[in-house]
PDB file of C-alpha atoms in Angstrom:
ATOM      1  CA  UNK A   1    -103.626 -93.667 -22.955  1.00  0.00           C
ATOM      2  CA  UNK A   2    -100.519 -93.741 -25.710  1.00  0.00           C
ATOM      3  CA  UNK A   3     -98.001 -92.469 -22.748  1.00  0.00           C
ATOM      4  CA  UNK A   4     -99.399 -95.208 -20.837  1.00  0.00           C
ATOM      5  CA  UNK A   5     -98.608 -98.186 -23.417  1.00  0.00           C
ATOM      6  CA  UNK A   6     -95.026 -96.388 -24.169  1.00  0.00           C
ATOM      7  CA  UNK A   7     -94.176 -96.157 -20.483  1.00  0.00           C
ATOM      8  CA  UNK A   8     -94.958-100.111 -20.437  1.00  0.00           C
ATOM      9  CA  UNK A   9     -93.356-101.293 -23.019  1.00  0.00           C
ATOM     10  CA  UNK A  10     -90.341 -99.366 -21.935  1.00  0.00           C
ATOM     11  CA  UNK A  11     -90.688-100.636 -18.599  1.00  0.00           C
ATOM     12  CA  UNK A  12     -90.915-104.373 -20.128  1.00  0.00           C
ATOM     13  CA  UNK A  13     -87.830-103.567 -22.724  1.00  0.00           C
ATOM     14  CA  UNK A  14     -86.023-102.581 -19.652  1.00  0.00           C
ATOM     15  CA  UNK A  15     -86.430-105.632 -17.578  1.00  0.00           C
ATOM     16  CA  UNK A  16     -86.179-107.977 -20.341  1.00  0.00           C
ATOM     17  CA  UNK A  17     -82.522-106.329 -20.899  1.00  0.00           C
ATOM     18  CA  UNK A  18     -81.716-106.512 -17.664  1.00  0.00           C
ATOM     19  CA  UNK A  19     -82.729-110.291 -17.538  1.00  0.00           C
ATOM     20  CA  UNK A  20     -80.467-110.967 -20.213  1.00  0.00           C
ATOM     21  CA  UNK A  21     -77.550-109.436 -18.844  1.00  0.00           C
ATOM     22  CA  UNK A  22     -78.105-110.891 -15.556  1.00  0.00           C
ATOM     23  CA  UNK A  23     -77.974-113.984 -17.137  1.00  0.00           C
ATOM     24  CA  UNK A  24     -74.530-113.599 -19.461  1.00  0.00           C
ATOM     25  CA  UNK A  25     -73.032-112.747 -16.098  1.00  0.00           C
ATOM     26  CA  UNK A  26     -74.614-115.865 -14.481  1.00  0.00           C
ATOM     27  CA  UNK A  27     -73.579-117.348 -17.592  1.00  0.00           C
ATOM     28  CA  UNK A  28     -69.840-116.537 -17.209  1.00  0.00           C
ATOM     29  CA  UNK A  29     -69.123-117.426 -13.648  1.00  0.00           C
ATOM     30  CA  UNK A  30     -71.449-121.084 -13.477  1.00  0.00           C
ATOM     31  CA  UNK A  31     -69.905-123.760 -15.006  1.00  0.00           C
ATOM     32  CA  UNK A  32     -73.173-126.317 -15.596  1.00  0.00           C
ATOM     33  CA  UNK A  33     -73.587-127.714 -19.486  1.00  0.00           C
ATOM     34  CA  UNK A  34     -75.995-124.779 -19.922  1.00  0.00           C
ATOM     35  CA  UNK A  35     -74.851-121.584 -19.188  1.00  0.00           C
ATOM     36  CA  UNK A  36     -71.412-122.405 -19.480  1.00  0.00           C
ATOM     37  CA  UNK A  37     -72.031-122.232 -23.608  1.00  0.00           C
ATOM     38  CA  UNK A  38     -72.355-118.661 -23.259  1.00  0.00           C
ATOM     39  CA  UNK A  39     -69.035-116.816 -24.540  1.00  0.00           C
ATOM     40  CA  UNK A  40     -67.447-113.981 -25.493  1.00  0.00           C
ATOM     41  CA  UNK A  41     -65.420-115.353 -28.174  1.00  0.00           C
ATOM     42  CA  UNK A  42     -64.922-119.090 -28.779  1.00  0.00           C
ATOM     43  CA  UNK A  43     -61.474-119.669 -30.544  1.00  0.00           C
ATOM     44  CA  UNK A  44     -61.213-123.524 -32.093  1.00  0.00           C
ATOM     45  CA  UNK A  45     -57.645-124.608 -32.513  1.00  0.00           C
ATOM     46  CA  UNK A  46     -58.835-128.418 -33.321  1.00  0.00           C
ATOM     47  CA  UNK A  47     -57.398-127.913 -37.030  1.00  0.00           C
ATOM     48  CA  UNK A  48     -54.592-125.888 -35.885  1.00  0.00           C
ATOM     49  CA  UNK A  49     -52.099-129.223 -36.242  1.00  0.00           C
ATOM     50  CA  UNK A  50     -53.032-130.275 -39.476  1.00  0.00           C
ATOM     51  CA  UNK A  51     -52.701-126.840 -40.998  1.00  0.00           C
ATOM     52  CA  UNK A  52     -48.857-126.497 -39.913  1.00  0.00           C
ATOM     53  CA  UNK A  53     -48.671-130.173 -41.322  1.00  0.00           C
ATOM     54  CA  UNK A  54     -50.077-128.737 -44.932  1.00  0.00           C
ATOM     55  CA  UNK A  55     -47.895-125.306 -44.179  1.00  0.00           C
ATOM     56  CA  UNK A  56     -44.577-126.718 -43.838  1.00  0.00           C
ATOM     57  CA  UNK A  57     -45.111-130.542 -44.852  1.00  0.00           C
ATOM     58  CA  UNK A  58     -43.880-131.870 -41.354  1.00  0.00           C
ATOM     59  CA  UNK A  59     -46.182-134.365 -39.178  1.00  0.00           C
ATOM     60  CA  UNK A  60     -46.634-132.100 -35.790  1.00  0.00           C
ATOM     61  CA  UNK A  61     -47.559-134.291 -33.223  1.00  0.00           C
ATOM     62  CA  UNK A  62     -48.057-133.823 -29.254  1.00  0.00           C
ATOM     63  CA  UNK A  63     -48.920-130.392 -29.729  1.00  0.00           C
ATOM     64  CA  UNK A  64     -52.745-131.523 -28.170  1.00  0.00           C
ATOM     65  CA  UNK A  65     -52.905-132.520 -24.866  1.00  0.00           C
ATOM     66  CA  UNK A  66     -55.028-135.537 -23.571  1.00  0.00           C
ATOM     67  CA  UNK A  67     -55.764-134.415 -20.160  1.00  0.00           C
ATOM     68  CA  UNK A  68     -58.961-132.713 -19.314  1.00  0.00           C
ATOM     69  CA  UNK A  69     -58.039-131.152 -16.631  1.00  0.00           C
ATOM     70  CA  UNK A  70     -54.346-129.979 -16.746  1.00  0.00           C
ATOM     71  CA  UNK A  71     -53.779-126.325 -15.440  1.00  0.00           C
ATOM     72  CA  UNK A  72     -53.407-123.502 -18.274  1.00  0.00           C
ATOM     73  CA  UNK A  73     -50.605-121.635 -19.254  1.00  0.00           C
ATOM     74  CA  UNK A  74     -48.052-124.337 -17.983  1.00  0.00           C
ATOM     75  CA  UNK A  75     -47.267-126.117 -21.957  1.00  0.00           C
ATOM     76  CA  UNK A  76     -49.102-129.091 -21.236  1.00  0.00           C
ATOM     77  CA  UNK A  77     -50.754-128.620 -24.614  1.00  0.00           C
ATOM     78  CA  UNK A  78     -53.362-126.897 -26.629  1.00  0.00           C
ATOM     79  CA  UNK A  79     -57.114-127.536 -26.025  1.00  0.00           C
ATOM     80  CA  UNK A  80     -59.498-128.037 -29.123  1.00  0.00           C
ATOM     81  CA  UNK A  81     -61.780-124.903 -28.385  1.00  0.00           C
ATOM     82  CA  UNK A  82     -60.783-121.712 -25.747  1.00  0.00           C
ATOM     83  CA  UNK A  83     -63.691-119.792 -24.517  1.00  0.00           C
ATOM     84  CA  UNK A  84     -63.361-116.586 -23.685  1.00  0.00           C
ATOM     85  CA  UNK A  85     -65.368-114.409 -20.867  1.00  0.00           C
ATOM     86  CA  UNK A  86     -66.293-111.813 -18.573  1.00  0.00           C
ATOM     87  CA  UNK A  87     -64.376-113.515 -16.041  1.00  0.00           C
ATOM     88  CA  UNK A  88     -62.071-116.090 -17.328  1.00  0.00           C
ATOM     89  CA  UNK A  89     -61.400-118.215 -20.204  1.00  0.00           C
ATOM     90  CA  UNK A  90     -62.208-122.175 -20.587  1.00  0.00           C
ATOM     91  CA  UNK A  91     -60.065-124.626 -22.209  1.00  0.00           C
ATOM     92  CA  UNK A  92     -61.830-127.509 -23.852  1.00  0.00           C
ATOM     93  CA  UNK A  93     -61.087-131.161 -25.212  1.00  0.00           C
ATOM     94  CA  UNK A  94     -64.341-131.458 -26.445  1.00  0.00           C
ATOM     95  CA  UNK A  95     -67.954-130.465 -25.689  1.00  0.00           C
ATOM     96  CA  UNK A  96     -67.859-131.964 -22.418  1.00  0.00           C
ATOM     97  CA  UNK A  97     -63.963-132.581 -20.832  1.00  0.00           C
ATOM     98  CA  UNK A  98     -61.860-128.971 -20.266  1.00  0.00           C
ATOM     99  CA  UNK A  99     -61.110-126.676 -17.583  1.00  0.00           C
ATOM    100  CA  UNK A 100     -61.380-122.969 -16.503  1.00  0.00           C
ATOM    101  CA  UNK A 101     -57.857-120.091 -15.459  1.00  0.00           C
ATOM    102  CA  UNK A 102     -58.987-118.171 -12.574  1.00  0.00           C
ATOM    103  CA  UNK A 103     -62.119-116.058 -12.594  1.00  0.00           C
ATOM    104  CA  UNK A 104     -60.942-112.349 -12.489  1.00  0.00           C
ATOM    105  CA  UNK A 105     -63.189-108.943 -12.575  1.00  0.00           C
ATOM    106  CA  UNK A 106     -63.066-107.541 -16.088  1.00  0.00           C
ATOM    107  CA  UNK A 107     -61.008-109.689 -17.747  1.00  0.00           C
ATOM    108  CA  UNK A 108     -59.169-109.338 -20.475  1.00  0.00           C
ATOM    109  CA  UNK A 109     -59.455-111.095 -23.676  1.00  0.00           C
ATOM    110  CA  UNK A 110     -56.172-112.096 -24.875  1.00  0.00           C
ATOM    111  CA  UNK A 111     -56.507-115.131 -26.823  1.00  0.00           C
ATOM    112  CA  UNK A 112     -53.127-115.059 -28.707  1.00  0.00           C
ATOM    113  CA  UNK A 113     -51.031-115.207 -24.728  1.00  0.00           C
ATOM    114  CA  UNK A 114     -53.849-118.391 -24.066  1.00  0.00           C
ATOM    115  CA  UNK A 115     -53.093-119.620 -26.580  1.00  0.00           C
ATOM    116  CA  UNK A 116     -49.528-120.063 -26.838  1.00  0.00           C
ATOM    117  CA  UNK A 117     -48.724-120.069 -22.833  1.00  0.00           C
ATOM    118  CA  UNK A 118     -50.538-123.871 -23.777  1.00  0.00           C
ATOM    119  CA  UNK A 119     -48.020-124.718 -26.443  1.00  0.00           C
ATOM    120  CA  UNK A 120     -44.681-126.246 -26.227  1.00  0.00           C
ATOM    121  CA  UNK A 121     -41.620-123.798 -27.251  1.00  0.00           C
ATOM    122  CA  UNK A 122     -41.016-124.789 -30.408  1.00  0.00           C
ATOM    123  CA  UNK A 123     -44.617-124.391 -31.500  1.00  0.00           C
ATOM    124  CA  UNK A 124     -45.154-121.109 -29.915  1.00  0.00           C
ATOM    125  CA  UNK A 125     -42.109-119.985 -31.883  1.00  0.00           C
ATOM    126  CA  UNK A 126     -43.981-120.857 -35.290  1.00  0.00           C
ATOM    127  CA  UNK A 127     -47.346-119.568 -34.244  1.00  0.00           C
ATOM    128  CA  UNK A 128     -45.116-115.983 -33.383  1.00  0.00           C
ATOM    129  CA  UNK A 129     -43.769-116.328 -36.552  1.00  0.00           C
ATOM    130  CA  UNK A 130     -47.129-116.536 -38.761  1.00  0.00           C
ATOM    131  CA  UNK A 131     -49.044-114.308 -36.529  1.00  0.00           C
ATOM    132  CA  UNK A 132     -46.296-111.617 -36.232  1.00  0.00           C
ATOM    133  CA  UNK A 133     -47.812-107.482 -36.724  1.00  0.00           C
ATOM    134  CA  UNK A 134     -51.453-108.810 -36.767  1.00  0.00           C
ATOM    135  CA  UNK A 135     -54.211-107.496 -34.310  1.00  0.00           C
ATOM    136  CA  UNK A 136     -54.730-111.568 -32.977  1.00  0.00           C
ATOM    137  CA  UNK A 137     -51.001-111.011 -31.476  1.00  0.00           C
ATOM    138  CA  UNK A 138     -51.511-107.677 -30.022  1.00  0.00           C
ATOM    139  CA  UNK A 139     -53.027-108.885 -26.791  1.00  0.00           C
ATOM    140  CA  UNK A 140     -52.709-105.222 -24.848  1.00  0.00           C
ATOM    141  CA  UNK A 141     -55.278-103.819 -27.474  1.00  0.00           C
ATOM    142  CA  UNK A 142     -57.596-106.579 -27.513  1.00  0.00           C
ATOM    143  CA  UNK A 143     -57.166-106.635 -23.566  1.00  0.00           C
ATOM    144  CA  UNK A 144     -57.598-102.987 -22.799  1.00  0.00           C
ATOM    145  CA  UNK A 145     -60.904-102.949 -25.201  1.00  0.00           C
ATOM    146  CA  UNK A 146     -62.360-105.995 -23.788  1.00  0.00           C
ATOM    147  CA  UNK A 147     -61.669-104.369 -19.996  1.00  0.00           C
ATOM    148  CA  UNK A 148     -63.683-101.181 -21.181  1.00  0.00           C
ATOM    149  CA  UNK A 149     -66.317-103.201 -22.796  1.00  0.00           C
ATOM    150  CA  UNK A 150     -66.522-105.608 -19.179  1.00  0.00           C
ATOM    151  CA  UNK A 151     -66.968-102.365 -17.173  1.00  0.00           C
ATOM    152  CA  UNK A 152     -69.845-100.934 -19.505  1.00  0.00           C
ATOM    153  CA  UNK A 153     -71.943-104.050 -19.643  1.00  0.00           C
ATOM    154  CA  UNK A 154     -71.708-103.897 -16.104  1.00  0.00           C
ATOM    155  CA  UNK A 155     -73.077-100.458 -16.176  1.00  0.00           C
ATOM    156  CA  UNK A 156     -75.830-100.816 -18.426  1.00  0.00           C
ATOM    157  CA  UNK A 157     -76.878-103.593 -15.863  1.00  0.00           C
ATOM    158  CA  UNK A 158     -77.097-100.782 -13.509  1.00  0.00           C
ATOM    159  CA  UNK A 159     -79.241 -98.486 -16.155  1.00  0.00           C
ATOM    160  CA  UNK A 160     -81.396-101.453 -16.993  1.00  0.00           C
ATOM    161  CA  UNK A 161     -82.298-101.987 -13.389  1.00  0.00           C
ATOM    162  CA  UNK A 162     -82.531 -98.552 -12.585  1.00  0.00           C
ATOM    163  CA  UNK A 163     -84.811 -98.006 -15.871  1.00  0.00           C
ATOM    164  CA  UNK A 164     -87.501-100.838 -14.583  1.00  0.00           C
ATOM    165  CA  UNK A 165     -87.390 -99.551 -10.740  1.00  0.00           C
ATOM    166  CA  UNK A 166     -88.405 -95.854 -12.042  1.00  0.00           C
ATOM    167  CA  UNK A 167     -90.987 -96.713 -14.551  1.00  0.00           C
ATOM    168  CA  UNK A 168     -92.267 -99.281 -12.477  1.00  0.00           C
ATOM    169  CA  UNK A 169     -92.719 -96.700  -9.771  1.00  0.00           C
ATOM    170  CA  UNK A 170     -93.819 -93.827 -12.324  1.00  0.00           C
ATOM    171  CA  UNK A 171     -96.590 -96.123 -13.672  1.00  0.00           C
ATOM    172  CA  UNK A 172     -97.646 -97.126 -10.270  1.00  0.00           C
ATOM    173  CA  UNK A 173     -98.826 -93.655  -9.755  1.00  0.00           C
TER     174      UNK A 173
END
């Protein structure tokens, strides 16, 4: 009876994982108020203005853009919050106004190149400048792990599915 109960709960530990990962995928390429909360890593930049202000006692203004739904990486202006994905990154306003790059298979998270390809010249050139030799700025590391991290997620999808089907099978028996 006790490899009975440990070939169930198994069985139920395996689906259950597999439901959740079905769901952060789901979660990454939908864009409806629920599962688009689900993230990666959420940056917020909302302060970013006021600390350069306090850093080097100059008003910085226009750095934010107003428009929702400007394309990123063209300098139109930061966003308060990035999201970042399995798929793509999100740009935000607020909780509701912001818009998506293009959705991509394993990709990378390189919030430091988001980031900046948003900003004007000038402010790029002081973020460079404060961020310079720190693991935020090295997007190629952060992008390679990220990749690597993409493609085994995916795989243990493919485990946790493969996990229910067998013991599903073996306990039907």
């Amino acid at each position: 009876m006790r490899g009975e109960i440990c070939v169930s709960a198994a069985t139920l530990l395996s689906l259950v994982s597999m439901l959740l990962m079905i769901f952060v995928h789901v979660g990454q390429i939908n864009t409806s108020s629920v599962p688009k909360r689900i993230a990666m890593a959420r940056v917020n930049v909302s302060e970013y203005s006021a600390a350069l202000e306090i850093s080097f006692t100059d008003p910085f203004e226009n750095i934010y853009t107003t428009n929702a739904t400007a394309p990123l990486g063209v300098k139109a202006g930061l966003r308060s919050n990035y999201d970042f994905g399995l798929y793509s990154y999100c740009a935000y306003l607020n909780t509701s106004q912001g818009t998506c790059g293009n959705m991509t298979i394993g990709a990378q998270y390189r919030p430091y190149d988001a980031i900046t390809s948003d900003m004007a010249a000038n402010y790029s050139r002081i973020t460079q400048a404060l961020v310079q030799d720190t693991a935020f700025q090295s997007s190629s590391y952060l992008g390679e792990s990220t990749k690597a991290a993409y493609w085994m997620l995916l795989l243990g999808t493919f485990c946790a599915l493969f996990a229910t089907l067998t013991s599903v099978s073996i306990s039907g028996r």
